[in-house]
Each structure stands twice: as C-alpha cells, then as structure tokens.
Short mmCIF file of C-alpha atoms (C1' of nucleotides) in Angstrom, two decimals:
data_model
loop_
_atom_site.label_atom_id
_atom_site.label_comp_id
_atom_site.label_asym_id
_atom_site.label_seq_id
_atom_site.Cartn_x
_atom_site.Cartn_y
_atom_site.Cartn_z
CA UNK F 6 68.74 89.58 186.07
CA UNK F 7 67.80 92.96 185.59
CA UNK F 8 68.13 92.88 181.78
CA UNK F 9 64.72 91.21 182.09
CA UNK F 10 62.95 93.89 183.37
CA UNK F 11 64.94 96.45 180.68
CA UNK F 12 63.33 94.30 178.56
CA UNK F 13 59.89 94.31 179.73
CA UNK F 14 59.95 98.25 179.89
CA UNK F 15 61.33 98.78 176.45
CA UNK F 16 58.04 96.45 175.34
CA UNK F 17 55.97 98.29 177.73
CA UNK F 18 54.28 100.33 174.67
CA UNK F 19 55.60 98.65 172.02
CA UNK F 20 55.86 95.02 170.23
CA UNK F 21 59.14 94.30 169.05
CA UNK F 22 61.53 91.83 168.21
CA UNK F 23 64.92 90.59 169.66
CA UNK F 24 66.71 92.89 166.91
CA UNK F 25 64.61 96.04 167.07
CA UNK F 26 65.17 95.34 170.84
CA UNK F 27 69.00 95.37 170.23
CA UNK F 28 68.60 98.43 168.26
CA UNK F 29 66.71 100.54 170.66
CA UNK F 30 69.47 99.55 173.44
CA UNK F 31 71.77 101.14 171.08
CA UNK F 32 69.56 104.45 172.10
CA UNK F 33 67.24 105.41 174.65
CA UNK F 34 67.23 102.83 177.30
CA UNK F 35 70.50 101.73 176.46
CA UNK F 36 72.03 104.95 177.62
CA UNK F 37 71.04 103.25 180.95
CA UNK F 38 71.25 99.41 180.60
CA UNK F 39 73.17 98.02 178.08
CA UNK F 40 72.80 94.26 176.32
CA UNK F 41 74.24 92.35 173.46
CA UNK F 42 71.97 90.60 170.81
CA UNK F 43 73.08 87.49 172.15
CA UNK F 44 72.04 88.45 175.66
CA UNK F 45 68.60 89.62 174.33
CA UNK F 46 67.88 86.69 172.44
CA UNK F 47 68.64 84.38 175.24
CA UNK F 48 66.62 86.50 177.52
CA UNK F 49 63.30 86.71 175.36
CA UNK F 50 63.58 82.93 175.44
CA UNK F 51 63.13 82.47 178.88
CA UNK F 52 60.97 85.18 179.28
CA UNK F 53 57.98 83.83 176.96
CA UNK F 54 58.72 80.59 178.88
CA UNK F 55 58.03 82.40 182.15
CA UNK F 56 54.84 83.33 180.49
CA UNK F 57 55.94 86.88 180.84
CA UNK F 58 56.09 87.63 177.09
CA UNK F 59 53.93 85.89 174.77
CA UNK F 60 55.29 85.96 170.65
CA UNK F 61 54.44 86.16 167.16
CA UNK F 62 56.27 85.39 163.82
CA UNK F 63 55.66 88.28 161.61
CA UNK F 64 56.40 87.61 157.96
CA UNK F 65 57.92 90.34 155.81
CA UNK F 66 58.45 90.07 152.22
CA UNK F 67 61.59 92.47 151.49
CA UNK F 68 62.95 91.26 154.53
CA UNK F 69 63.81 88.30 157.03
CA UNK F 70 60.69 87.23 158.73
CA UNK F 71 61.03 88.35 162.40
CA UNK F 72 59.41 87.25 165.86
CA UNK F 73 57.81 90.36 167.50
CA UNK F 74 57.13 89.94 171.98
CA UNK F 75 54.73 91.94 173.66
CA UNK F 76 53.60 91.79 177.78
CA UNK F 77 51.71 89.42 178.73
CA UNK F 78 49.36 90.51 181.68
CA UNK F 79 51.65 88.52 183.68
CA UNK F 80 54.43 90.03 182.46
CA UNK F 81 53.41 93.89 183.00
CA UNK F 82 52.45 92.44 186.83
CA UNK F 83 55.67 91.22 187.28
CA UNK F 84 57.13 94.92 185.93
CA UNK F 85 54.85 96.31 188.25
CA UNK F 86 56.16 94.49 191.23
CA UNK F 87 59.55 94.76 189.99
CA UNK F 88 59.52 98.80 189.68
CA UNK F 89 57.14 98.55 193.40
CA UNK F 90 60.66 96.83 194.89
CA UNK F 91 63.93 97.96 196.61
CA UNK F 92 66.13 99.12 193.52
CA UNK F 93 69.85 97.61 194.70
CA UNK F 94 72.43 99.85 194.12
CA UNK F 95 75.38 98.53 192.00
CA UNK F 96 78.70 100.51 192.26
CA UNK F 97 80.10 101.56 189.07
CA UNK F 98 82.92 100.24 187.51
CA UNK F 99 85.35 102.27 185.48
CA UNK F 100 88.69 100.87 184.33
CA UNK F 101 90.06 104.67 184.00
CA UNK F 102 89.49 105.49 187.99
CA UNK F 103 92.06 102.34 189.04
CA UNK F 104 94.08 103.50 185.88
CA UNK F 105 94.59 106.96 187.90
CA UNK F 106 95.78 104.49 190.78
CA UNK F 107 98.20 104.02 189.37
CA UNK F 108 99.56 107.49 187.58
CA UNK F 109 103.51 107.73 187.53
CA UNK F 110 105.45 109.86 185.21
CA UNK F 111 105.65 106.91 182.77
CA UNK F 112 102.47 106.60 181.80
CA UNK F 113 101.41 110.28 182.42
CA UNK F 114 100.95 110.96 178.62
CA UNK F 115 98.88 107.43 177.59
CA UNK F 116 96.66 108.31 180.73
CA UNK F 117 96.38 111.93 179.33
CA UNK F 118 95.42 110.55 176.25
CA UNK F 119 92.90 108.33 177.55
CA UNK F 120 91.28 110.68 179.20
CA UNK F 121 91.13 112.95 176.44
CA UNK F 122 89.34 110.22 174.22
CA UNK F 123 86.72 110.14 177.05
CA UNK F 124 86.49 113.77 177.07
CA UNK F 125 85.89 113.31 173.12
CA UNK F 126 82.88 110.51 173.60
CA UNK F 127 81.14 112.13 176.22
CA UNK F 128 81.32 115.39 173.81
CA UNK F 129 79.66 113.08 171.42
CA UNK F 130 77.26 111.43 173.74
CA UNK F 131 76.30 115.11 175.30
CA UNK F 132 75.47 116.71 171.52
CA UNK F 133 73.16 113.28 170.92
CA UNK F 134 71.39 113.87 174.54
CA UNK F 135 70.98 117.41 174.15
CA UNK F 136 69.59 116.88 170.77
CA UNK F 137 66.95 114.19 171.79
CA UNK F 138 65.92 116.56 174.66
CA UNK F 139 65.24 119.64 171.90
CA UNK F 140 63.54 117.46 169.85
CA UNK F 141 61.20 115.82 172.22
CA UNK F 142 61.57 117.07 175.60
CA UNK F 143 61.03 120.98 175.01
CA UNK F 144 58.07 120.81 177.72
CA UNK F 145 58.74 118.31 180.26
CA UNK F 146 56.44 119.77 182.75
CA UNK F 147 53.64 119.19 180.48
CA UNK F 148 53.89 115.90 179.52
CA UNK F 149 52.36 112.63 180.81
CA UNK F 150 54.16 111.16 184.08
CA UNK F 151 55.99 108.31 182.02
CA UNK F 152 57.65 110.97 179.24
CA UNK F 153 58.31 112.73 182.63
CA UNK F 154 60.36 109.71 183.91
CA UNK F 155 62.09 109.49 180.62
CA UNK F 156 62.76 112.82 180.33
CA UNK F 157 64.88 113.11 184.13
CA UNK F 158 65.95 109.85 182.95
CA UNK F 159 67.87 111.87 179.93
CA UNK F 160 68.50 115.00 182.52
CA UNK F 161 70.58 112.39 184.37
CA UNK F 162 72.36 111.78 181.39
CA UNK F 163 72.91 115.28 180.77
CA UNK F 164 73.89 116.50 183.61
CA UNK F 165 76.44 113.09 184.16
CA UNK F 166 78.45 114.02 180.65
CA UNK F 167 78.23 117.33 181.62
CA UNK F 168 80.27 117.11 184.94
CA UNK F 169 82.85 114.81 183.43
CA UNK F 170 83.51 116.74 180.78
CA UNK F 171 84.45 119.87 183.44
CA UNK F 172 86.16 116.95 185.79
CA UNK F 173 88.36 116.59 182.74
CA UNK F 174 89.11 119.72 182.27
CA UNK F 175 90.17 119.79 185.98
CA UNK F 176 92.34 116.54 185.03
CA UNK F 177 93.94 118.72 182.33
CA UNK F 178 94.66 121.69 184.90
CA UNK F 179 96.08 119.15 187.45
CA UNK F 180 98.26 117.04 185.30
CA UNK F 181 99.65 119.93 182.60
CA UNK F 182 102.55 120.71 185.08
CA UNK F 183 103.60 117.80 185.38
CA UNK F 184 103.94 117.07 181.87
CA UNK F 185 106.58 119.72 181.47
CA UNK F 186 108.11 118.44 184.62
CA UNK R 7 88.95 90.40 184.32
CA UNK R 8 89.58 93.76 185.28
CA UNK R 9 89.22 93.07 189.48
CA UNK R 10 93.41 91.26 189.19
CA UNK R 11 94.44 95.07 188.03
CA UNK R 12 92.40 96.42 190.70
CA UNK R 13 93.76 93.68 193.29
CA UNK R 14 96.92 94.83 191.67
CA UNK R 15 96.37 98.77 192.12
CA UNK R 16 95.97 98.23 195.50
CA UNK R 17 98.80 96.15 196.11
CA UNK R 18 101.33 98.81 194.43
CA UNK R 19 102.52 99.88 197.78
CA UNK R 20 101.45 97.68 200.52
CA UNK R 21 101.29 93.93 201.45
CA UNK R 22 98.13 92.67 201.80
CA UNK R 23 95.77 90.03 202.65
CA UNK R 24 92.62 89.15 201.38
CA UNK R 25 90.73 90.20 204.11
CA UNK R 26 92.27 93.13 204.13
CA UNK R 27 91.89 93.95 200.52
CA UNK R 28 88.58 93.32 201.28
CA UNK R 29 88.25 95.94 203.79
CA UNK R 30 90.29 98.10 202.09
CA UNK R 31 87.90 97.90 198.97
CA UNK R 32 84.97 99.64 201.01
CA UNK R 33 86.71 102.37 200.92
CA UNK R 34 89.28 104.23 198.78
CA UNK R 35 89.78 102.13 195.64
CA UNK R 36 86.71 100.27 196.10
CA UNK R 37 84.82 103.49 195.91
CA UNK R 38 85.31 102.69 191.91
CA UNK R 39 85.79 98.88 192.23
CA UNK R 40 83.66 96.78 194.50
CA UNK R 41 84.02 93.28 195.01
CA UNK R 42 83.37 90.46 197.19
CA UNK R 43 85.52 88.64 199.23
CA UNK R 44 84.73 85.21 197.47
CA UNK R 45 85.66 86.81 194.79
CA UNK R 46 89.02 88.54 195.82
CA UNK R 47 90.52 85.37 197.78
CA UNK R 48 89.72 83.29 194.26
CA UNK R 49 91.50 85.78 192.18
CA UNK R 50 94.44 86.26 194.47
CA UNK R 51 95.20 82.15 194.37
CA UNK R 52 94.89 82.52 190.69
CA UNK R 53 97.14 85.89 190.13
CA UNK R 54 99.67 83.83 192.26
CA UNK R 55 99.28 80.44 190.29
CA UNK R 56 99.85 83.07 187.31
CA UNK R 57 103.28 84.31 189.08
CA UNK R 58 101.51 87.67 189.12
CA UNK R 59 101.72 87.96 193.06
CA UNK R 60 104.00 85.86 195.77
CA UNK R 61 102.26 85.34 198.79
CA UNK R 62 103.55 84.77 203.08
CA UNK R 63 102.02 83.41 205.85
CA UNK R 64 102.17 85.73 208.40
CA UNK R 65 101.20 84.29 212.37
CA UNK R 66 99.44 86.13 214.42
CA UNK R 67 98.96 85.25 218.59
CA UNK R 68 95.66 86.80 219.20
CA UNK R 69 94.23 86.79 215.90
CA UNK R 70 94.05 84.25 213.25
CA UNK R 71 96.79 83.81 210.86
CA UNK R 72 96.86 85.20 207.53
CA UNK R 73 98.12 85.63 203.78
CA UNK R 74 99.57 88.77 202.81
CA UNK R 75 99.85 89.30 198.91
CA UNK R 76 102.61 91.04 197.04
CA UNK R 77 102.84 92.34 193.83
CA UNK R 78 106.52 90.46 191.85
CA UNK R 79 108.25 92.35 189.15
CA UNK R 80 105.79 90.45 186.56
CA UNK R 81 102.95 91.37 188.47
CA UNK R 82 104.90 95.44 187.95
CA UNK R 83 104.98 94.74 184.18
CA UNK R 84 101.52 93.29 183.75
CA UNK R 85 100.17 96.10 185.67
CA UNK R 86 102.20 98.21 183.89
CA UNK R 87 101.30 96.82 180.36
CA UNK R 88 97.44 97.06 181.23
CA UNK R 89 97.48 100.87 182.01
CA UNK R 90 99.42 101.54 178.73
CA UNK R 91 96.49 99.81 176.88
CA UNK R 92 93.29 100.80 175.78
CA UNK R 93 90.33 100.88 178.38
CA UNK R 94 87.36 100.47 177.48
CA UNK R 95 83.88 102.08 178.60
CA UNK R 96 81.63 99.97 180.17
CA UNK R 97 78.38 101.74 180.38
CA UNK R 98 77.18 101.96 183.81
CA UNK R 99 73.86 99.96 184.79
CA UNK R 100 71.27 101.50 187.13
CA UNK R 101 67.75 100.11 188.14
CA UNK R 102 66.65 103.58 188.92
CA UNK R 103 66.94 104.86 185.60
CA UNK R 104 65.12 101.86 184.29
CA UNK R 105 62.51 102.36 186.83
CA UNK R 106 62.03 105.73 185.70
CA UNK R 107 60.82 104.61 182.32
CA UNK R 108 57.91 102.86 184.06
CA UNK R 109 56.64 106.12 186.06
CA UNK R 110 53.53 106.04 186.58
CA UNK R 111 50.41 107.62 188.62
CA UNK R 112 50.58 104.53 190.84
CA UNK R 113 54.22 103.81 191.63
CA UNK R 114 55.41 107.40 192.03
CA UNK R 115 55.44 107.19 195.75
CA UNK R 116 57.58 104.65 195.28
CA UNK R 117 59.99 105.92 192.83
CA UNK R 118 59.85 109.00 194.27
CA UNK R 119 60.89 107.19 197.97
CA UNK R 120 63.75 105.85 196.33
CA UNK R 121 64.76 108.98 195.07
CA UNK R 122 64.80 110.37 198.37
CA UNK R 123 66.88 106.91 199.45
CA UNK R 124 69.45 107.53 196.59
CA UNK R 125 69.84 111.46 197.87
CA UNK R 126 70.53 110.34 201.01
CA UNK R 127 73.11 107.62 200.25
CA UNK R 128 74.89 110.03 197.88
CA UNK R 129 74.77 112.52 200.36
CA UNK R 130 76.60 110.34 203.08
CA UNK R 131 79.56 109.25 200.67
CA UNK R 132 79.29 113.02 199.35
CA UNK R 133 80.36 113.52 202.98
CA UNK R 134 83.11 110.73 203.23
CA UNK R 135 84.57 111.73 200.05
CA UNK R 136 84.79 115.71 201.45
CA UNK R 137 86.21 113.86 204.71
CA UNK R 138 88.84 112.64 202.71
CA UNK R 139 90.09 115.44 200.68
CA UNK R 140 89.90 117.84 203.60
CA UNK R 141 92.16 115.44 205.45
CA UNK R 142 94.35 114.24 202.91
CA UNK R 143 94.70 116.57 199.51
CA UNK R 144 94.40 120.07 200.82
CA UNK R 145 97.09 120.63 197.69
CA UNK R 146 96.95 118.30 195.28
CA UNK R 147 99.25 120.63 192.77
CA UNK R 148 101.94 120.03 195.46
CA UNK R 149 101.74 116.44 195.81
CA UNK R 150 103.45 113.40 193.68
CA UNK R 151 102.10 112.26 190.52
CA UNK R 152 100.54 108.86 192.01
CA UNK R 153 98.94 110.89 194.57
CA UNK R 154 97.10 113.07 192.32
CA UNK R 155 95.93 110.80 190.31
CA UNK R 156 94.46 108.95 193.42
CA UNK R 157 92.84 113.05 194.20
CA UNK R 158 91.32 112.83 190.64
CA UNK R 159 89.42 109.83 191.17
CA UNK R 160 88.23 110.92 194.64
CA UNK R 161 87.07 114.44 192.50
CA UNK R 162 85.15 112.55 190.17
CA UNK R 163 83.28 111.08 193.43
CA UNK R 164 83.03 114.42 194.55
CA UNK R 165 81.93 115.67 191.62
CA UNK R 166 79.49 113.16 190.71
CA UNK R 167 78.04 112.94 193.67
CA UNK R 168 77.11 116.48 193.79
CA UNK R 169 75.95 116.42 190.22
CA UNK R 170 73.59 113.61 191.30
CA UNK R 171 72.30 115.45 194.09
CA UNK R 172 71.33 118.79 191.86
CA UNK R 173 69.63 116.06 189.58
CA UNK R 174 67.43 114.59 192.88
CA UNK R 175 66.08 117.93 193.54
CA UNK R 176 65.14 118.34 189.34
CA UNK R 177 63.08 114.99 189.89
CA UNK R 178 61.47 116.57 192.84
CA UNK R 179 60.46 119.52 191.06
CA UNK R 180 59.13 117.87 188.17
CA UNK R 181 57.50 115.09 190.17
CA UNK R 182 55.83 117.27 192.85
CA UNK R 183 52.93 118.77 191.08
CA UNK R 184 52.42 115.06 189.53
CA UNK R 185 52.25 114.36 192.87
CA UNK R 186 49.21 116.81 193.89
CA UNK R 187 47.06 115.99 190.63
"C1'" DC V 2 76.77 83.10 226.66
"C1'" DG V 3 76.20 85.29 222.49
"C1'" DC V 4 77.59 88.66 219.17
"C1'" DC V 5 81.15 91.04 216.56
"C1'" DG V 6 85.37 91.31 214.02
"C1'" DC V 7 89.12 88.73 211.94
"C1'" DA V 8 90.27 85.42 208.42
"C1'" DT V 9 89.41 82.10 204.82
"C1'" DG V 10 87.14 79.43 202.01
"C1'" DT V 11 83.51 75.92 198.82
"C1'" DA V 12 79.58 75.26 195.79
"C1'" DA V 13 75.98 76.52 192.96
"C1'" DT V 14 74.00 79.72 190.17
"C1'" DT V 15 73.28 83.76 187.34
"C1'" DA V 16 74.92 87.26 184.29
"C1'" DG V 17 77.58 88.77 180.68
"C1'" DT V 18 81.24 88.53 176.97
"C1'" DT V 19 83.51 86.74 172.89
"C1'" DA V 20 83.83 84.09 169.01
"C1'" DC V 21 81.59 81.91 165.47
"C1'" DA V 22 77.69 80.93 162.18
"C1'" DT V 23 73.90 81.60 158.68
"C1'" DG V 24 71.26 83.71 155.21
"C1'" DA V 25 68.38 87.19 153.03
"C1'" DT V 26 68.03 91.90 150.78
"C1'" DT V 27 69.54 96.77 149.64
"C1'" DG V 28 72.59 100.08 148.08
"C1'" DT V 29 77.27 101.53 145.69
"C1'" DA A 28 81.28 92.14 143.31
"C1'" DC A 29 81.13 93.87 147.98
"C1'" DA A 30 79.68 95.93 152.01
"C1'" DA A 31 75.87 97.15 155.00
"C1'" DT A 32 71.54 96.28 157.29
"C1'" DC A 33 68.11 93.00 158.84
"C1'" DA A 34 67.35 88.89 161.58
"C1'" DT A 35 68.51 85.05 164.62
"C1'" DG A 36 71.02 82.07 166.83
"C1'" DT A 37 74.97 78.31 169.28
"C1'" DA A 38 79.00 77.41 172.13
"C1'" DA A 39 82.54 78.38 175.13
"C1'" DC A 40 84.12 81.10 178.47
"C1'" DT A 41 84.78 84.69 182.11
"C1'" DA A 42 82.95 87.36 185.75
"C1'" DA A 43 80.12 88.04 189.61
"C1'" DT A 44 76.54 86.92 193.03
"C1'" DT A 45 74.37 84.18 196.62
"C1'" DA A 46 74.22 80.88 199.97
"C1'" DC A 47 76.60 78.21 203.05
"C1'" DA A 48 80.58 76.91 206.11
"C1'" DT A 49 84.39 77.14 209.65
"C1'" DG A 50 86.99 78.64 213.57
"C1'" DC A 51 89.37 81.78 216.76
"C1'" DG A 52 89.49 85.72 220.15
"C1'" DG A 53 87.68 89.80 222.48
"C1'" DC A 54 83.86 92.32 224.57
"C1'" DG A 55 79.71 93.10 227.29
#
DNA sequence: CGCCGCATGTAATTAGTTACATGATTGT
DNA sequence: ACAATCATGTAACTAATTACATGCGGCG
C-alpha cells in the first residue's frame, strides 16, 4: 500500500492527526494521492502497530480531543528505503477515455457535455495551483531541495491541467462539425 | 466496476476472447485501462452470468481452444446507459510525485534516476502513440464519429506524454545545480 | 530439450469504496 | 433550531494484485 508511505511523508515535518491528515489530502499531497478518512484511519492503525508511527492523545477544550502521529525513527527509515526503491508505474484510469470509445452520434452531446464539465474543474483546479505557486513558490531555485521537490511536484500539476484544458479545446474543434451534422 | 464497460468498449465491434482482450488491452484501449488477465477472465464469466455478454467455444487444431465474448443487445443498452451517465474523476495516483515530497540531499540520485527512467518510458509510448496516428488518423475531421473519438483519446496520450516530457527536463534544470552543491 | 506464445484459470491477499454511526462545538 | 466543522470510527462490499497452476504446440 502506497497510501502508507503518503502518509509517512505528509508527517515527515509535521504531527498530525487522522483528520488533519484527511484535510491536507484534500490539498497539497492529495493533488497526487488521494485517501478517504476511513482509509486513513485504518492505515494509522496499522502503522503505529508496525512501530512506524508512534501516537499521542492531545486534549483540546473547545474541541474533540484528537490523537496526533509523528515518525518514529523506524518509520522515517522505512520512508527512506521506500523513496531509495523502484517507483512502479500504475497506468491511469479515466472513465472519460473508454467513454470516447465509444462516441456515436447519440451520445455526441452528453459526451460534449462531459467533457466540458472537465474542462470547467481543471479551470478550477489550474486557478488553485497557480495560486499556491504565487504564493509560495515565487523562487523555486532558491529554496531548500525538499520545497524544490514540492514545487515540480505542483509544476506537474500545472503543466497536466494545462494541456487538458488545450486537448479540450481540440475536442471542441474536432467534434463541433459533427454536432451540426 | 468500471473494467465490464471497458471489457464492453472493446467488445463493440469484435468477438473476443479473454486472452485476447488481454492482449488487446496492452495496447489501444488499455493505453487508458489496464488490467490483468485474472481479472478480465473473472469479469467476463460474471458479465455473462449477468446476460451482459453470450459467449462460443471456438476449436482450434494447432492451438488451444478458446472463448470468444460478445456483447447482446443488453450488454448495447448497459453500455449505452453507462456513457449517458455521469463519470466521475478519479484522481490519478503516482509514487513519483509522492517521492518528490521526500527530496532530499541524499536520495536525489535516486529520484533523479527515476526521472530519467520515467522520460524514457514516456518517450517510447510517446513514439507508439505517433506510430499510431501516423498510420491510422492522418484525418481525423474526415473520419466517423466512433473513430474520432478513439483519435481523441490517443491525442490526450500524445499530448500528455509530451507535456510530461517538457516537465522531465524542468526537474532537470532545477535539480542540476542541487546536484553540484 | 527447453523456452515462448497461446489459453485459461484458482486462491489468497491487499487496497479502496460506500454506507452507516456517534458526539461535541461554532456560527447563522 | 439547524447546518457546518471537528474528530473518529465499524461493517460490508467491490476492485485489483500477487502468487501459483495447467496444458498444448511451435521453434531453435
């Protein structure tokens, strides 16, 4: 499971618990591995059993008392090794591809529409990327090696929403005949 | 499960088997849909438990016999009834953006091998997917609907691939002087 | 004779999703 | 009063991976 070593490197600099976790796969890291609470939970469990992550309840008065993890020396060797190994590639699956498999004039206008929506989210998720990399990123070449990471990390992002959105547009050219037709 | 519409995709206009499905998903649909063939031979008995496909046992004399797979009209309308409804996103999952979170002074040879892996790979399919349109959509604009819809897919490879290539050679700007210090 | 391609599977395990559940506090 | 955010889980299920297994025919 590769969730477990998202994990690890979200906690690599800071404590934090199962639902900050969730949050900050809503952002950052996310962009690149997502996970449900339920998954995280689950996953934090076995971890600390592994003696990977080691915990501690945190009470809070204004709020529900929360269990913070943090590496464990065992833990950051294990990220070590993990990061030092082959990364396996895993295709990408995308329901909208085999969708276009299967194009006819029937459903020309719902797959038009579809791919219109996902023109519309990556729009979205382009303005938020763009806006993390003004705010933080002005000066990549400056930075520490690990901002560094994060910061191609983002470019990835970037440049990914910024090639469908023109592979869209090329969608729009390709299939706007046809429409009238 | 979203592999029984790809089985089904790829069963629009040809019989079958699982091997061949198999085979067939290396390449061309499987480009955006990868599965095993464990997998595929368990979800064709089930699609045809579900009346989705009918199935024939075809003999061969030098080579083993085998089941070809066919798509019946409920198969048509479930196929059909799945593209009419909403997709949905499922964000893609990639060690080496993970990995890139934990740069650091000591694994950037690493990471930055793997970089230079992950060029390479996307280079080769960068070259199959060029192979392919030069062979088979020289004009797209003049072709049916089904077949351009089967060209879009193959120009989001394209596309992507490239994209991911011009992001390779960012890493290996950024990462070079890192790599002198 | 041994390896490769064709052709099909079982079994066990891991990973991930969906539905459901609880209970506190803060803001409108 | 009601919804939203914080915080954590259980249970059931679906999807996917990994390891193992079988047998035939052609090629070098």
């Amino acid at each position: 499971m590769a969730l477990t070593h998202a994990i690890m490197t979200a906690l690599l600099e800071d404590r934090l618990s199962g639902y900050e976790l969730a949050r900050s796969f809503d952002t950052s890291l996310g962009f690149f591995w997502k996970a449900s609470h339920q998954q995280i939970y689950k996953c934090l469990r076995e971890l600390e059993v592994q003696g990977l992550l080691s915990s501690e309840e945190i009470s809070q008065e204004t709020r529900p008392d929360k269990v913070v993890y943090q590496l464990t020396d065992s833990g950051r060797a294990e990220l070590d090794h993990w990061v030092a190994g082959e990364g396996q590639l895993r295709e990408a699956k995308d329901d909208l591809f085999v969708k276009l498999y299967n194009l006819n004039e029937k459903n020309l206008p719902h797959i038009q529409r579809e791919l219109t929506a996902r023109a519309e989210h990556t729009r979205a998720r382009l303005a938020l990327y763009r806006q993390i990399r003004e705010r933080r990123y002005q000066r990549p070449q400056d930075m520490p090696l690990r901002q560094r990471g994060i910061y191609l990390a983002l470019l990835a992002g970037i440049n990914h929403c910024e090639q469908f959105l023109q592979w869209t547009e090329s969608c729009e050219q390709l299939l706007a005949s046809a429409a009238v037709n």
